Amino acid sequence: RQPDLGGEQPVAAVFVFDTSPSMGYKAADRTRLDDARRRALDLLGEFPDGSRVAVVDPVNPVGTWERSLADAR
C-alpha cells in the first residue's frame, strides 16, 4: 500500500538498503538496487519540506539523519 504523504506535516523516515550481492541481479538492464534507489527517490519527492530522512546500509547499520531531503537524495 502506498503511504499517504500528501499532507503538509513533515515526516521522519528511515530507508534501509539491502546491499547484498543478490541486489546486483539485473532485470531489464537495471539491478534490484537501482530499482530500490529509484523507489526511494520517488518517495523522497513526495515528502513535505522539513521532513527528516536517514539512509542505512545493513553492512554498516549506524545511520545518521541527513541534513536535508537533498542530502538524502
PDB file of C-alpha atoms in Angstrom:
ATOM      1  CA  ARG A   1       0.000   0.000   0.000  1.00  0.00           C
ATOM      2  CA  GLN A   2       1.266   3.464  -0.912  1.00  0.00           C
ATOM      3  CA  PRO A   3       1.694   5.695   2.163  1.00  0.00           C
ATOM      4  CA  ASP A   4      -0.283   8.948   2.145  1.00  0.00           C
ATOM      5  CA  LEU A   5       2.407  11.632   2.089  1.00  0.00           C
ATOM      6  CA  GLY A   6       0.280  14.372   0.576  1.00  0.00           C
ATOM      7  CA  GLY A   7      -0.098  16.351   3.794  1.00  0.00           C
ATOM      8  CA  GLU A   8       1.929  19.294   4.949  1.00  0.00           C
ATOM      9  CA  GLN A   9       3.171  17.677   8.159  1.00  0.00           C
ATOM     10  CA  PRO A  10       6.870  16.716   7.912  1.00  0.00           C
ATOM     11  CA  VAL A  11       7.668  13.026   8.299  1.00  0.00           C
ATOM     12  CA  ALA A  12      10.635  11.090   9.643  1.00  0.00           C
ATOM     13  CA  ALA A  13      11.664   8.111   7.528  1.00  0.00           C
ATOM     14  CA  VAL A  14      14.465   5.571   7.562  1.00  0.00           C
ATOM     15  CA  PHE A  15      15.496   3.921   4.301  1.00  0.00           C
ATOM     16  CA  VAL A  16      17.306   0.606   4.753  1.00  0.00           C
ATOM     17  CA  PHE A  17      19.022  -0.564   1.575  1.00  0.00           C
ATOM     18  CA  ASP A  18      19.958  -4.205   1.148  1.00  0.00           C
ATOM     19  CA  THR A  19      23.399  -4.066  -0.465  1.00  0.00           C
ATOM     20  CA  SER A  20      23.969  -7.824  -0.535  1.00  0.00           C
ATOM     21  CA  PRO A  21      25.140  -9.460  -3.773  1.00  0.00           C
ATOM     22  CA  SER A  22      21.581 -10.547  -4.643  1.00  0.00           C
ATOM     23  CA  MET A  23      20.656  -6.878  -5.129  1.00  0.00           C
ATOM     24  CA  GLY A  24      23.047  -6.861  -8.088  1.00  0.00           C
ATOM     25  CA  TYR A  25      20.809  -9.169 -10.129  1.00  0.00           C
ATOM     26  CA  LYS A  26      19.649  -7.451 -13.300  1.00  0.00           C
ATOM     27  CA  ALA A  27      16.274  -7.329 -14.981  1.00  0.00           C
ATOM     28  CA  ALA A  28      15.667  -5.047 -17.955  1.00  0.00           C
ATOM     29  CA  ASP A  29      19.183  -3.570 -17.646  1.00  0.00           C
ATOM     30  CA  ARG A  30      18.582  -2.433 -14.046  1.00  0.00           C
ATOM     31  CA  THR A  31      19.720  -4.021 -10.830  1.00  0.00           C
ATOM     32  CA  ARG A  32      17.444  -4.591  -7.887  1.00  0.00           C
ATOM     33  CA  LEU A  33      19.436  -1.931  -6.066  1.00  0.00           C
ATOM     34  CA  ASP A  34      18.767   0.512  -8.936  1.00  0.00           C
ATOM     35  CA  ASP A  35      15.044  -0.201  -8.565  1.00  0.00           C
ATOM     36  CA  ALA A  36      15.186   0.294  -4.787  1.00  0.00           C
ATOM     37  CA  ARG A  37      17.077   3.562  -5.225  1.00  0.00           C
ATOM     38  CA  ARG A  38      14.534   4.790  -7.788  1.00  0.00           C
ATOM     39  CA  ARG A  39      11.635   3.937  -5.465  1.00  0.00           C
ATOM     40  CA  ALA A  40      13.299   5.801  -2.602  1.00  0.00           C
ATOM     41  CA  LEU A  41      13.812   8.859  -4.811  1.00  0.00           C
ATOM     42  CA  ASP A  42      10.132   8.729  -5.793  1.00  0.00           C
ATOM     43  CA  LEU A  43       9.139   8.679  -2.123  1.00  0.00           C
ATOM     44  CA  LEU A  44      11.564  11.490  -1.249  1.00  0.00           C
ATOM     45  CA  GLY A  45       9.869  13.609  -3.891  1.00  0.00           C
ATOM     46  CA  GLU A  46       6.575  13.259  -2.007  1.00  0.00           C
ATOM     47  CA  PHE A  47       7.909  14.206   1.432  1.00  0.00           C
ATOM     48  CA  PRO A  48       6.886  17.641   2.707  1.00  0.00           C
ATOM     49  CA  ASP A  49       9.552  20.250   3.441  1.00  0.00           C
ATOM     50  CA  GLY A  50      11.078  19.820   6.864  1.00  0.00           C
ATOM     51  CA  SER A  51      10.975  16.022   6.699  1.00  0.00           C
ATOM     52  CA  ARG A  52      13.913  14.059   8.076  1.00  0.00           C
ATOM     53  CA  VAL A  53      15.487  11.034   6.428  1.00  0.00           C
ATOM     54  CA  ALA A  54      18.136   8.547   7.459  1.00  0.00           C
ATOM     55  CA  VAL A  55      19.740   6.143   4.971  1.00  0.00           C
ATOM     56  CA  VAL A  56      21.088   2.879   6.372  1.00  0.00           C
ATOM     57  CA  ASP A  57      23.163   0.098   4.847  1.00  0.00           C
ATOM     58  CA  PRO A  58      22.893  -3.111   6.917  1.00  0.00           C
ATOM     59  CA  VAL A  59      26.627  -3.693   6.369  1.00  0.00           C
ATOM     60  CA  ASN A  60      27.212  -0.557   8.441  1.00  0.00           C
ATOM     61  CA  PRO A  61      23.961  -0.175  10.382  1.00  0.00           C
ATOM     62  CA  VAL A  62      24.962   3.035  12.149  1.00  0.00           C
ATOM     63  CA  GLY A  63      22.843   5.522  10.240  1.00  0.00           C
ATOM     64  CA  THR A  64      22.594   9.256  10.707  1.00  0.00           C
ATOM     65  CA  TRP A  65      19.856  11.719   9.931  1.00  0.00           C
ATOM     66  CA  GLU A  66      20.578  13.613   6.735  1.00  0.00           C
ATOM     67  CA  ARG A  67      20.615  17.403   6.984  1.00  0.00           C
ATOM     68  CA  SER A  68      18.041  17.825   4.232  1.00  0.00           C
ATOM     69  CA  LEU A  69      15.979  15.930   1.664  1.00  0.00           C
ATOM     70  CA  ALA A  70      18.552  16.997  -0.949  1.00  0.00           C
ATOM     71  CA  ASP A  71      21.315  15.370   1.107  1.00  0.00           C
ATOM     72  CA  ALA A  72      19.238  12.186   1.365  1.00  0.00           C
ATOM     73  CA  ARG A  73      18.913  12.093  -2.413  1.00  0.00           C
TER      74      ARG A  73
END
